Coordinates of C-alpha atoms in Angstrom, one line a residue:
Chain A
X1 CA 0.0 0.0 0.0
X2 CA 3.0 2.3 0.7
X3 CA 4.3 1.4 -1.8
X4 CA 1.3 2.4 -4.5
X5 CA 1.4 5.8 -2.7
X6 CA 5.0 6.2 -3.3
X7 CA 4.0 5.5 -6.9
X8 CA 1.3 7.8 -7.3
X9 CA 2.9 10.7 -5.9
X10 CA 5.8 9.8 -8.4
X11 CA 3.5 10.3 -11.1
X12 CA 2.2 13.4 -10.0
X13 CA 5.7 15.2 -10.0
X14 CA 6.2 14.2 -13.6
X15 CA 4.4 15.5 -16.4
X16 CA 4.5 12.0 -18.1
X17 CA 1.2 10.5 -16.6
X18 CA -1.2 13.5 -17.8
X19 CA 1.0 14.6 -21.2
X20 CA 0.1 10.4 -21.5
X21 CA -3.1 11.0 -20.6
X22 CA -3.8 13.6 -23.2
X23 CA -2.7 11.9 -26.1
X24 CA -4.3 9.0 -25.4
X25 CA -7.3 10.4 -24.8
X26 CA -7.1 12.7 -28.2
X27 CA -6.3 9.0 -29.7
X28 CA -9.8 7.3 -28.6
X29 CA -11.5 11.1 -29.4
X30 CA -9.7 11.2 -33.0
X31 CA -10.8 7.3 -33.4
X32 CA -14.0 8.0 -32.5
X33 CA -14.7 11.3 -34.7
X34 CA -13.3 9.2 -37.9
X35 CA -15.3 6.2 -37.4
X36 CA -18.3 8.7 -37.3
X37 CA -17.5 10.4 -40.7
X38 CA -16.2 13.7 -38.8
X39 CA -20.2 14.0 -37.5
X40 CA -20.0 17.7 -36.0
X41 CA -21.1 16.2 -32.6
X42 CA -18.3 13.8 -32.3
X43 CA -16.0 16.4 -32.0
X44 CA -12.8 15.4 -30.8
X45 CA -11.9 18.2 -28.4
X46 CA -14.9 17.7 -27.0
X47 CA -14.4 13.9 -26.5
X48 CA -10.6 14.3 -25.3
X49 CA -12.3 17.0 -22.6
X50 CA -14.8 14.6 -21.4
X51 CA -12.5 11.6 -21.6
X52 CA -9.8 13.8 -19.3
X53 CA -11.7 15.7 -17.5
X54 CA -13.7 12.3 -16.1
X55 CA -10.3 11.2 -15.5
X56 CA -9.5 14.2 -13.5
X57 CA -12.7 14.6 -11.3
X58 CA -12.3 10.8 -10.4
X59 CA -8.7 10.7 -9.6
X60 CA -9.1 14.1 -7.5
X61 CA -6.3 15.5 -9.9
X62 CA -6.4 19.4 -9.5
X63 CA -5.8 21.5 -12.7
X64 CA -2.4 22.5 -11.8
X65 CA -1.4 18.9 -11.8
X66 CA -3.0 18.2 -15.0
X67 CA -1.3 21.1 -16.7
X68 CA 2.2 20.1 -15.2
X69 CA 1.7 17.4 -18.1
X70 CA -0.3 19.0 -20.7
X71 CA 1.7 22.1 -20.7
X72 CA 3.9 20.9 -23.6
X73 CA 0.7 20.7 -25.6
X74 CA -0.6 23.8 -24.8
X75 CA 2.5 25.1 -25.9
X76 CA 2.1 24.2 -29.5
X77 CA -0.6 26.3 -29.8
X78 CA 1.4 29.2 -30.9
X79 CA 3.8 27.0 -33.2
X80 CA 0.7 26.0 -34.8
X81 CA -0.7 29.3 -35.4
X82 CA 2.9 30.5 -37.1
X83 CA 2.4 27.3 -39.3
X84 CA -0.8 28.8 -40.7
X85 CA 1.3 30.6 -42.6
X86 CA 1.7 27.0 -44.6
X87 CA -2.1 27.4 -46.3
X88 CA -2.4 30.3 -46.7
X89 CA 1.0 30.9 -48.8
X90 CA -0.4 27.4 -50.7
X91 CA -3.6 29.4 -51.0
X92 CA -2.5 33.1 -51.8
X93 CA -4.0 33.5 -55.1
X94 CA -7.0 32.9 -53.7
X95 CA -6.8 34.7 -50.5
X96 CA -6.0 37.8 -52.4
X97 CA -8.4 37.4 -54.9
X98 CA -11.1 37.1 -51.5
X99 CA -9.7 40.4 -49.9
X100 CA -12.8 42.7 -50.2
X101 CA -15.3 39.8 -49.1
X102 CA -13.4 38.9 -46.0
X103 CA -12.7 42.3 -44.9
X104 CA -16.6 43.2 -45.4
X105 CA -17.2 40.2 -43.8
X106 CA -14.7 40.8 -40.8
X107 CA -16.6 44.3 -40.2
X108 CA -20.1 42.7 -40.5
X109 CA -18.8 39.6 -38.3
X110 CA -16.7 41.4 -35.5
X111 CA -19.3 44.2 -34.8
X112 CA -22.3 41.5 -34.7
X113 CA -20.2 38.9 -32.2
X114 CA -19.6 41.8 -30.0
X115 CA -23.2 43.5 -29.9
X116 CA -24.9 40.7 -29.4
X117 CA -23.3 39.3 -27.1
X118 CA -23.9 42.2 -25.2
X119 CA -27.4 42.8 -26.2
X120 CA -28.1 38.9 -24.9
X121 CA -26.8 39.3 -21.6
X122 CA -27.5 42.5 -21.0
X123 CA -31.6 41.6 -21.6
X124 CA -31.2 38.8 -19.1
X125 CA -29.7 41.5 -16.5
X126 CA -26.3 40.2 -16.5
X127 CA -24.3 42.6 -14.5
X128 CA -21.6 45.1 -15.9
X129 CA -18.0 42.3 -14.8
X130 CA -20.2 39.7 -16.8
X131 CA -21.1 42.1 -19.9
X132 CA -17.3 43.0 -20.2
X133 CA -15.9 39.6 -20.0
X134 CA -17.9 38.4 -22.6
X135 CA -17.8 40.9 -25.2
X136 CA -14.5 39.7 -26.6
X137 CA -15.2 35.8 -27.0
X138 CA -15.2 35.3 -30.2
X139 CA -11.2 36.2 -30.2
X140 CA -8.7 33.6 -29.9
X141 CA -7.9 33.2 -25.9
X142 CA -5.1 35.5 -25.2
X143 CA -6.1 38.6 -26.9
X144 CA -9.7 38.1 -25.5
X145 CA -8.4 38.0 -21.9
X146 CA -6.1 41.0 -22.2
X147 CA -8.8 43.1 -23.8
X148 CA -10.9 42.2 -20.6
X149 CA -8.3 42.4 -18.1
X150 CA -7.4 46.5 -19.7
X151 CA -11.4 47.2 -19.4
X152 CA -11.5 46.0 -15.9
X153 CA -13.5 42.6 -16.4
X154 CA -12.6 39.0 -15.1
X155 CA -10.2 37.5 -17.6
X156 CA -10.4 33.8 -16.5
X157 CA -14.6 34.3 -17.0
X158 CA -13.3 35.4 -20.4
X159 CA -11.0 32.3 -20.8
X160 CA -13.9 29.9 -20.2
X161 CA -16.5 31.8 -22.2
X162 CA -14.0 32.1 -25.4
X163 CA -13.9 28.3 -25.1
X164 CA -17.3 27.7 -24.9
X165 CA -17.6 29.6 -27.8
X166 CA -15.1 27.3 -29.9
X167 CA -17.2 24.3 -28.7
X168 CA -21.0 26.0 -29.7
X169 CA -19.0 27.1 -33.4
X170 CA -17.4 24.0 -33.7
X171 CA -20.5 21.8 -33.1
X172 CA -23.3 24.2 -35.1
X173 CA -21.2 25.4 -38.2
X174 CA -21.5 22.3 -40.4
X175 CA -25.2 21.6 -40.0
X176 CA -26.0 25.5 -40.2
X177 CA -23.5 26.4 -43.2
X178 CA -25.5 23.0 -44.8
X179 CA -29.1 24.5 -44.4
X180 CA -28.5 27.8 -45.6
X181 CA -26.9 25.6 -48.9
X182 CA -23.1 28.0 -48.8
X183 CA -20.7 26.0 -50.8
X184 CA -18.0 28.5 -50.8
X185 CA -15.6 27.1 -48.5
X186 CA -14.0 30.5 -48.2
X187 CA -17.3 31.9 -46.8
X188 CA -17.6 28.8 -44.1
X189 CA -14.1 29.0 -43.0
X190 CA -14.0 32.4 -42.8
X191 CA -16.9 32.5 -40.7
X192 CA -16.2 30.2 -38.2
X193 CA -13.0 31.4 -37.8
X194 CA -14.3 34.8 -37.2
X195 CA -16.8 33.7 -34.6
X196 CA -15.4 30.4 -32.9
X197 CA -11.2 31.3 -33.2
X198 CA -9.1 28.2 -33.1
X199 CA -11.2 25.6 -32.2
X200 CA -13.5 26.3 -34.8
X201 CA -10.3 26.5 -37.2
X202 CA -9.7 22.8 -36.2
X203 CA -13.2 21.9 -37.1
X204 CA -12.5 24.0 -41.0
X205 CA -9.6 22.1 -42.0
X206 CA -11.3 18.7 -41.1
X207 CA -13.9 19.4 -43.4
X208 CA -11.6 21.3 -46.3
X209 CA -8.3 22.9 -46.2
X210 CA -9.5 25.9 -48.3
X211 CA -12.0 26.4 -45.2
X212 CA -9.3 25.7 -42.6
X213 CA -7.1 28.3 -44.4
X214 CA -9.4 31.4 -44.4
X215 CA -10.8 30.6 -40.4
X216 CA -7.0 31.0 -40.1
X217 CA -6.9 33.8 -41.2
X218 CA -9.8 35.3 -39.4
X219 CA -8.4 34.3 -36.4
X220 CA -5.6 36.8 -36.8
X221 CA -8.0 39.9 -38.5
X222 CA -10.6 39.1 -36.2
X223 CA -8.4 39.7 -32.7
X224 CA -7.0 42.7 -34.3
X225 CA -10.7 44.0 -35.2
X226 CA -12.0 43.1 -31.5
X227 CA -8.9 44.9 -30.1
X228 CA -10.0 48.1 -31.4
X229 CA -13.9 48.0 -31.0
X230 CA -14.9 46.3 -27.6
X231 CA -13.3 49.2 -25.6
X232 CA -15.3 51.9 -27.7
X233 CA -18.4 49.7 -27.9
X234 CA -18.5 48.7 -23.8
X235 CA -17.8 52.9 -23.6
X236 CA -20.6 53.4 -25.1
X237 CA -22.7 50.7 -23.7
X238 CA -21.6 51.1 -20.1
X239 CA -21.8 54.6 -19.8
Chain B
X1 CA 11.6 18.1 -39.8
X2 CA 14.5 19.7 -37.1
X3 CA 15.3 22.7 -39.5
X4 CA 11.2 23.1 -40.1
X5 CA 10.9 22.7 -36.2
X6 CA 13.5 25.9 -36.4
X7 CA 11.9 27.9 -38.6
X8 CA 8.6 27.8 -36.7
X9 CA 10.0 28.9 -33.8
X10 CA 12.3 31.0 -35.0
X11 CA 9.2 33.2 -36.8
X12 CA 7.6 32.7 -33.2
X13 CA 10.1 34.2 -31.2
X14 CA 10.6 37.5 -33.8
X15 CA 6.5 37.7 -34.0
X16 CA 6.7 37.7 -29.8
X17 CA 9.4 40.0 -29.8
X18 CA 7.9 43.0 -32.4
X19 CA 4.4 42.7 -30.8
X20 CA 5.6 42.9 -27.1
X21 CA 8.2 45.2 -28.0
X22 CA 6.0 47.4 -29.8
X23 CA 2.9 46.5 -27.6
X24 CA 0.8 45.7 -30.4
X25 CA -2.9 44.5 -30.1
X26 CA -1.8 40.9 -31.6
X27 CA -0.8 38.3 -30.4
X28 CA 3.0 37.1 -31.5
X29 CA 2.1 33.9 -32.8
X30 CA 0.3 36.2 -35.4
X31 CA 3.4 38.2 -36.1
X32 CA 4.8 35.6 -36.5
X33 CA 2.5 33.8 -38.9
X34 CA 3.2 36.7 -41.0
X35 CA 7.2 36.6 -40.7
X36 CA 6.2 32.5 -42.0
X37 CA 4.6 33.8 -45.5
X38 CA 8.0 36.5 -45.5
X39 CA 9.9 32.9 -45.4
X40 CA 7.7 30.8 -47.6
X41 CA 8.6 33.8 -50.0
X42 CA 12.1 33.9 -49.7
X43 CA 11.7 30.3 -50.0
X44 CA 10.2 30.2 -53.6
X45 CA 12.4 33.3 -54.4
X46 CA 15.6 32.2 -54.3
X47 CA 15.0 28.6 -53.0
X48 CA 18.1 28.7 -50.7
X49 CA 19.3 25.2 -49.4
X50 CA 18.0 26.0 -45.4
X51 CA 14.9 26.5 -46.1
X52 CA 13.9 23.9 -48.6
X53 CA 11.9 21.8 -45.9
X54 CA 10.4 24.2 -43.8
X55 CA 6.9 22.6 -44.1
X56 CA 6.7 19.0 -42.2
X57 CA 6.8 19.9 -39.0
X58 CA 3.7 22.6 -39.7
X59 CA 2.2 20.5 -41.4
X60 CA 1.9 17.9 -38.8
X61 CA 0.9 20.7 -36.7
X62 CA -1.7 21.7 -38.3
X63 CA -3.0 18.3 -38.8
X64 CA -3.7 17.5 -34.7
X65 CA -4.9 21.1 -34.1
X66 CA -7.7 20.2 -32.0
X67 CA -5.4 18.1 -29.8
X68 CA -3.9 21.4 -29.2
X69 CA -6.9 22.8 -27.5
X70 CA -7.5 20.0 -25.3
X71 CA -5.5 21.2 -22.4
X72 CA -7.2 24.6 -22.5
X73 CA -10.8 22.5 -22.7
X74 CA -10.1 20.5 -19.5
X75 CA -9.5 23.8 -17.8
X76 CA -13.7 24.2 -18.1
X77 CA -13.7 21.0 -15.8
X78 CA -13.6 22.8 -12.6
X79 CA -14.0 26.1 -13.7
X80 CA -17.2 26.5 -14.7
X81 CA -18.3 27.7 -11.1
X82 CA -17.3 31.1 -12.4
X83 CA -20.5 31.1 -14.3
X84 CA -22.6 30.7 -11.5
X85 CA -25.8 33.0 -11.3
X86 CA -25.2 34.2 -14.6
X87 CA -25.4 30.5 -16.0
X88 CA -29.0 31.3 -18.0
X89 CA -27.9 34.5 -19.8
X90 CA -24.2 33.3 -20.8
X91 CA -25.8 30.1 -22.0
X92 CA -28.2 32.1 -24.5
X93 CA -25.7 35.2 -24.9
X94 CA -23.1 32.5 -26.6
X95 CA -25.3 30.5 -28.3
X96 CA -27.4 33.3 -29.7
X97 CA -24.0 35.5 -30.8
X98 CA -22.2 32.8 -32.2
X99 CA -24.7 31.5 -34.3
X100 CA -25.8 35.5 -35.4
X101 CA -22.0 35.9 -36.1
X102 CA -21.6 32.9 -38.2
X103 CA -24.8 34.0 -40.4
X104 CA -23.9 37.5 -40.5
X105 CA -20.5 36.6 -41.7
X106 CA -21.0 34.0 -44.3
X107 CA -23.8 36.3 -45.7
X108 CA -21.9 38.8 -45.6
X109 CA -19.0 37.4 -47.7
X110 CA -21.3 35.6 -49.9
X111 CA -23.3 38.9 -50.8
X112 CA -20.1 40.9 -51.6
X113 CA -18.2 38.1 -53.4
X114 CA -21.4 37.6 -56.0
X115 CA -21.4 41.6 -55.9
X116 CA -17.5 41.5 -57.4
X117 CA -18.8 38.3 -60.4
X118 CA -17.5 35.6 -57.8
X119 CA -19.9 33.5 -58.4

């Protein structure tokens, strides 16, 4: 018995048990979203989240713990963000052929994901922290935060509302781009790029690379535009 | 896939640098997304021998990106107290916005692409 104690808190002061963890868990979740033909609903963050969260609510892991391990993950995030470079340079022609469209689009998309936001929570008397934190969740995680943090809001009520958002995006774009019949995968990818950051991204470029590419680039147009009109919008809102 | 490996972070690390250095509203992975295309120019420009396999390790990247944001996910797991009392109108604020965002922008695009003869 002292002996499996002696074991388990080995494991805990090593990343190797939840960095394991994760990948396996992303295994079984990827497995799982092939075998059911990429179905929107067997999205594989969502899988891995349940899959390791289960894991960590049953084993009384705390966050902290879990991140020791995952941390090396996490980190790839902004490796992977430089590499979207890789599509779009494959896709330039194209991309610079779309300018005008996306940047209409990015006006049309930014100032709606903002305002009605805003506009929801506000009508169901959400208080002034909670109307700043989630005026910015359509950005990708970091910007979002620090544009809450520099208007005064909660940023780690930010973090979880931004993913939220990825997961609603990532599970409702497929079926809802499919009923209003858009097969312009520029149009689709940009869009839930614009609305749902990264984690919608990942959703684009499992359905077509073109679609991947321009949520890609949303991403980056997208936390630029929020940037600059959350702090004038919430001015004018809050005042 | 070392030298690609590189690259990557090499863009990284000079996209971190310009936007903290010049406290820009972007995040340096951005910046640094756009120092990649500067490379993937140079690249097809004068094809020197460094940077003729800059690609495998982005792409592989690129591939798993929703393992990516499985360690940010878990954080929800224990977190989600934060929405408490305001559960209702967060609930319907996300839904409601995302799904009005992703209409309003694919229309959007659609309606000024046809505008310009795209189809």
């Amino acid at each position: 018995m002292a002996g499996d104690f002696a074991l388990w808190v080995y494991l805990t002061q090593t990343p190797l048990l939840w960095l394991t963890v994760t990948l396996a868990a992303y295994a079984v979740a990827d497995w799982v979203s092939a075998r059911a033909g990429r179905h929107p609903v067997a999205n594989p963050v969502l899988i891995s989240v349940l899959l390791v969260g289960g894991l960590l609510v049953a084993s009384g892991t705390s966050y902290a713990t879990y991140f020791q391990g995952a941390q090396f993950i996490h980190f790839l995030l902004g490796p992977a963000t430089v590499a979207l470079a890789l599509p779009l340079w494959e896709h330039r022609a194209l991309v610079v052929k779309s300018l005008v469209p996306m940047l209409a689009a990015l006006v049309a998309g930014s100032v709606t994901a903002a305002v009605s936001a805003l506009a929801v929570a506000w009508a169901f008397g959400a208080p002034e922290g909670v109307l700043v934190a989630i005026a910015p969740k359509s950005v990708t995680a970091g910007v979002a935060m620090s544009i809450t943090e520099a208007q005064g809001g909660d940023p780690a009520l930010t973090a979880v509302l931004v993913i939220l958002t990825g997961m609603i995006g990532a599970l409702v774009v497929t079926p809802l781009m499919n009923g209003l019949g858009i097969r312009d995968y520029r149009a689709r990818g940009f869009a839930v790029g614009l609305a749902s950051h990264g984690i919608g991204t990942a959703r684009a470029f499992q359905v077509d690379p073109v679609a991947g590419t321009f949520a890609g680039i949303a991403i980056g147009l997208n936390a630029v535009m929020t940037a600059v009109i959350v702090p004038v919008l919430l001015g004018w809102w809050l005042s | 896939m070392i030298a690609s490996i590189a690259v990557i972070l090499g863009c990284q690390l000079l996209g971190e640098v310009i936007a903290r250095g010049l406290s820009l509203p972007v995040p340096g992975p951005v910046v640094g997304m756009a120092a990649m295309v500067g490379v993937l120019w140079l690249r097809d420009r004068y094809r020197p021998a460094p940077l003729m396999a800059v690609e495998p390790a982005g792409r592989f990247l690129l591939a798993n990106l929703s393992l990516l944001f499985v360690p940010a996910g878990v954080g929800l797991v224990g977190n989600l107290e934060v929405l408490a009392g305001n559960w209702l109108a967060l609930a319907v604020a996300l839904v409601v916005s995302t799904l009005l965002t992703l209409v309003v922008s694919v229309v959007t695009f659609r309606l000024v692409a046809r505008a310009m003869g795209q189809g």
